[in-house]
Amino acid sequence: MADDKVLIFDTTLRDGEQSPGVAMNVEEKLEIARALERMRVDFIEAGFPASSPGDFESVAAIAKEVRGSVIAGLARAVQNDVDACWEAVKHAAQPRIHVFLSSSDIHMMHQLEKGRDEVLEMARTQVARAAKYCPDVEFSPMDATRSEPAYVYQMLTEVIDAGATTLNIPDTVGYAIPEEFAQLIRNIQENVPNIHKARLSVHCHNDLGLAVANSLAAVQVGVRQVETCVNGIGERAGNASLEEVVMAIKTRPDFFHLSTNIDTTQIHRTSRLVSQLTGMGVQPNKAIVGANAFRHQSGIHQHGVTKMRQTYEIMDPKDIGHPRGTVLVLNKNSGRHGLKARLDELGYEVTTRELDHLFGAFKDLADKKGEIDDRDLDALVSGERRSVEDIYKLDLLQVSCGNHLIPTATVRIIGPNGAMAETTSTGTGPVDAAYKALNELIGVKNRLLEYGITSVTEGIDAQGEVTVRIEADERTFVGRSADTDIIVASAKALLNAINRAIAHMPGEREAVTANP
Ligand code: KIV
Ligand code: ZN
């Protein structure tokens, strides 16, 4: 590997999925994995196979299909985890087993309840086991930044001897400060005698807002693998954001003298996809991918950028695939060919069946909205792909509301056997009234945890994209939908979440099918 290349190890599907409330199904994870591959991420951590049958299935599915990136699975340093991890990643063109084990006294004492020697023995044994399966083994001493340095050096030395080929230094609780973190890396380079046999990596959390700064400080002292998540999602305050690390390296070659393999023009759409499928919105002022990242408000700035973009922009929005400046070519007169051609240009590989559905949805939207831009197409494609089997479909929704009316919704749905059911409810607002009617008709017990709405594009005719999170059967389910009518989008988003919940409750499914 060239020494001026920083490799990107993306853990959106593993640490990112550990964001509170995020739960994706196999198809959604595959879709993100395809987008990561398209962006030319070097390593995709596809999941934690021993953690649940669902995770195992997604890692195996990604390993079978995604051939352009190394596919890694996470494993605790226990035999079952390592075995399960190998069973899931073994299908990959280039598999990796990532073994982790805590190295800090606080974790060893209170979590593992084991002494230092026993922990060292676990690390050695399980790395050696992983290395028998797979030539590519990563090891992470969890909570490294709060561990006694000498113990970390010893652990790293022993796991390299046992077969680890990448050593990842996690700042698990986001505690480090950039200068201090860089010094820890230097100390590791100096005090681990066999360090030249392995690649160094870092994995930084953002509890103090320093995950990207710490990662870049490590890069500055020679680390050549950085672990990231798209949009910086992940446990608690998240992980180092992929787009920020990559664009810092790309924008400041004068400082870093380094590059990555990432096709940065895929960043914007991948960010949107991850946001849609996880239900985690991107804050407007988020660096690189926030809605305001390339918007200029003050007159002085607007004057500057219109004369010369670089006056107030350090990056070209086109470099991240930002749709600004895209020519609007699609409208209600466009045909299937035009739609297919634009989808191809955007990198979507759609099947003939998907195209049939998309074309119908595209025509409906174009009738309502006139011109359709790339962001509308993103919303249509992700709507098509995220659809679970629609056990219940919305057939009719009519609301009356206003400041002198009691908000009332009449809802008609089509159930699994084609039977229709209709009811009318009142509520505190039109969405509440529609939700009450839907819940009355379907009868699956659920609690609305979160409701969010964003606009897909600008303008009064924009589609509203609604994301809801519900709790049903002690699990969380996300539902999404986009429509130019926000009450319709809201109703469809709830139906989407309920359909997902039903798909997870086989017993419930038979019971509810009789309902309408
Ligand atoms: O934050 C952490 O320490 C981790 C490890 C599993 C690498 O996610
Ligand atoms: Zn982590």
XYZ file of C-alpha atoms in Angstrom, residues 161-402:
242
model
C 2.427 -12.484 17.302
C -0.900 -14.341 17.349
C -1.731 -13.191 13.813
C -3.392 -9.726 13.942
C -2.649 -7.744 10.784
C -4.397 -4.477 11.697
C -4.272 -2.849 15.130
C -7.122 -0.467 15.745
C -6.816 2.015 18.599
C -10.287 2.972 19.789
C -11.113 6.101 21.737
C -14.225 4.240 22.829
C -15.696 6.936 25.052
C -14.495 9.979 23.095
C -12.138 11.038 25.901
C -8.960 11.894 24.023
C -7.623 15.310 23.021
C -5.895 15.479 19.594
C -2.316 16.149 20.768
C -2.570 13.534 23.475
C -4.050 10.972 21.051
C -1.272 11.589 18.528
C 1.259 11.060 21.340
C -0.391 7.740 22.271
C 0.006 6.606 18.655
C 3.671 7.652 18.642
C 4.206 5.777 21.899
C 2.616 2.665 20.406
C 4.868 2.960 17.359
C 7.891 3.174 19.651
C 6.970 0.620 22.309
C 5.428 -2.241 20.349
C 8.511 -3.994 18.930
C 6.688 -5.895 16.133
C 4.460 -2.969 15.105
C 5.975 -2.939 11.593
C 4.139 -6.230 10.921
C 0.700 -4.591 11.243
C -1.254 -1.599 9.955
C -2.343 0.991 12.513
C -5.924 2.201 12.596
C -7.998 4.538 14.783
C -11.645 4.495 15.824
C -12.748 7.716 17.526
C -16.013 8.571 19.223
C -17.404 12.050 19.385
C -18.391 12.575 23.013
C -16.358 15.807 23.174
C -16.926 16.670 19.512
C -13.310 15.697 18.756
C -13.686 12.441 16.820
C -12.593 13.873 13.460
C -9.844 16.026 15.004
C -8.461 13.011 16.884
C -8.591 10.835 13.759
C -6.747 13.443 11.704
C -4.157 13.943 14.458
C -3.486 10.196 14.274
C -3.210 10.344 10.489
C -0.625 13.099 10.893
C 1.628 10.752 12.843
C 1.368 7.858 10.410
C -1.932 6.033 10.960
C -3.228 4.811 7.601
C -6.656 3.377 8.419
C -9.448 5.502 9.862
C -12.765 4.116 11.063
C -15.759 6.280 10.264
C -19.520 6.385 9.910
C -21.503 8.223 7.255
C -23.051 11.363 8.810
C -20.988 10.649 11.944
C -23.679 8.396 13.427
C -22.855 5.754 16.059
C -23.005 5.017 19.767
C -23.997 8.048 21.887
C -22.583 11.184 20.172
C -21.429 9.062 17.240
C -18.203 8.207 15.438
C -15.826 10.239 13.289
C -17.773 11.277 10.225
C -16.614 9.710 6.961
C -17.326 12.790 4.890
C -15.453 15.121 7.238
C -12.323 12.963 7.428
C -12.272 12.342 3.675
C -12.952 15.943 2.652
C -10.384 17.339 5.107
C -7.729 15.139 3.482
C -8.921 16.059 -0.014
C -9.303 19.783 0.626
C -5.944 20.236 2.351
C -3.348 18.310 0.304
C -0.917 21.127 1.127
C -1.166 20.110 4.788
C -1.685 16.355 4.771
C 0.073 15.329 1.510
C -2.259 12.316 1.531
C -5.271 10.942 -0.310
C -8.032 8.350 0.080
C -9.607 5.949 -2.424
C -13.063 7.456 -1.878
C -15.146 8.632 -4.847
C -16.229 11.808 -3.109
C -18.963 12.508 -5.663
C -20.956 9.727 -3.942
C -20.861 11.425 -0.540
C -24.011 13.513 -0.796
C -26.323 10.780 -2.002
C -24.881 8.206 0.426
C -25.462 10.632 3.269
C -29.097 11.032 2.215
C -29.560 7.291 1.872
C -28.139 6.635 5.348
C -30.281 9.388 6.806
C -33.416 7.998 5.169
C -32.806 4.379 6.085
C -31.709 5.034 9.673
C -34.317 7.724 10.298
C -31.539 9.956 11.680
C -31.821 13.395 10.148
C -28.699 15.428 9.348
C -28.457 18.726 11.214
C -28.652 21.642 8.728
C -25.294 23.088 9.782
C -23.480 19.716 9.619
C -20.143 20.047 7.813
C -20.089 18.762 4.208
C -23.573 17.187 4.062
C -25.830 19.552 6.043
C -28.508 21.405 4.075
C -26.735 24.711 4.785
C -23.197 23.522 4.027
C -23.198 25.283 0.639
C -25.825 27.952 1.269
C -24.902 31.589 1.601
C -27.170 33.934 3.501
C -25.524 37.313 3.933
C -25.479 39.790 1.068
C -21.702 40.160 1.210
C -21.199 36.402 0.958
C -23.757 36.031 -1.837
C -22.077 38.791 -3.770
C -18.707 37.109 -3.279
C -19.694 33.592 -4.356
C -21.594 34.761 -7.396
C -18.500 36.636 -8.573
C -16.127 33.841 -7.665
C -17.239 30.695 -5.853
C -13.963 30.291 -3.942
C -14.455 33.574 -2.063
C -16.600 31.766 0.498
C -16.387 28.104 -0.509
C -13.371 25.935 0.249
C -14.873 22.912 -1.514
C -16.660 22.596 -4.822
C -20.143 21.208 -4.041
C -19.831 19.078 -7.189
C -16.936 17.222 -5.536
C -19.345 15.703 -3.040
C -22.019 15.128 -5.695
C -24.140 17.985 -4.372
C -27.123 18.410 -6.687
C -26.770 22.193 -6.798
C -26.520 23.170 -10.410
C -28.110 19.963 -11.665
C -30.188 20.617 -14.754
C -33.833 19.808 -14.176
C -34.734 17.615 -17.093
C -37.602 15.468 -15.898
C -41.266 16.415 -15.843
C -44.639 14.814 -16.564
C -43.834 14.554 -20.265
C -40.733 12.477 -19.651
C -40.921 8.820 -20.588
C -39.606 5.613 -19.063
C -36.405 5.960 -21.068
C -35.695 9.428 -19.706
C -36.334 8.263 -16.163
C -34.171 5.159 -16.579
C -31.339 7.202 -18.126
C -31.340 9.676 -15.233
C -31.455 6.852 -12.666
C -28.480 5.232 -14.419
C -26.591 8.527 -14.276
C -27.316 8.743 -10.569
C -25.905 5.258 -10.080
C -29.145 3.392 -9.333
C -29.371 -0.097 -10.758
C -33.087 -0.758 -10.942
C -34.770 -3.948 -12.041
C -37.533 -3.847 -14.688
C -40.096 -4.449 -11.960
C -38.699 -1.625 -9.818
C -38.690 0.646 -12.868
C -42.375 -0.152 -13.515
C -43.289 0.879 -9.979
C -40.994 3.882 -10.015
C -42.365 5.123 -13.302
C -45.928 5.057 -11.922
C -44.843 6.913 -8.778
C -42.793 9.345 -10.868
C -45.787 10.189 -13.088
C -48.040 10.743 -10.063
C -45.474 13.042 -8.511
C -44.769 14.912 -11.742
C -48.497 15.532 -12.144
C -48.574 17.187 -8.750
C -45.211 18.894 -8.793
C -44.205 19.672 -12.370
C -40.417 19.376 -12.411
C -38.737 16.490 -10.656
C -35.160 16.851 -9.493
C -32.554 14.364 -8.275
C -33.602 14.657 -4.657
C -37.164 13.696 -5.596
C -35.752 10.688 -7.435
C -33.711 9.732 -4.349
C -36.887 9.797 -2.275
C -38.801 7.736 -4.866
C -36.075 5.089 -5.164
C -35.594 4.755 -1.442
C -39.385 4.544 -1.014
C -39.495 1.719 -3.543
C -36.584 -0.151 -1.976
C -37.496 0.214 1.642
C -41.014 -1.088 1.117
C -41.689 -4.108 3.199
C -44.568 -6.166 1.943
C -47.498 -3.764 2.295
C -49.829 -5.773 4.483
C -52.010 -2.688 4.882
C -52.259 -0.009 2.211
C -53.782 3.430 2.401
C -56.728 3.692 0.035
C -58.284 7.010 1.064
C -57.538 9.795 3.473
C -59.684 12.844 3.943
C -59.141 15.398 6.678
C -60.866 18.528 7.809
C -59.094 20.901 10.147
C -58.565 24.569 10.846
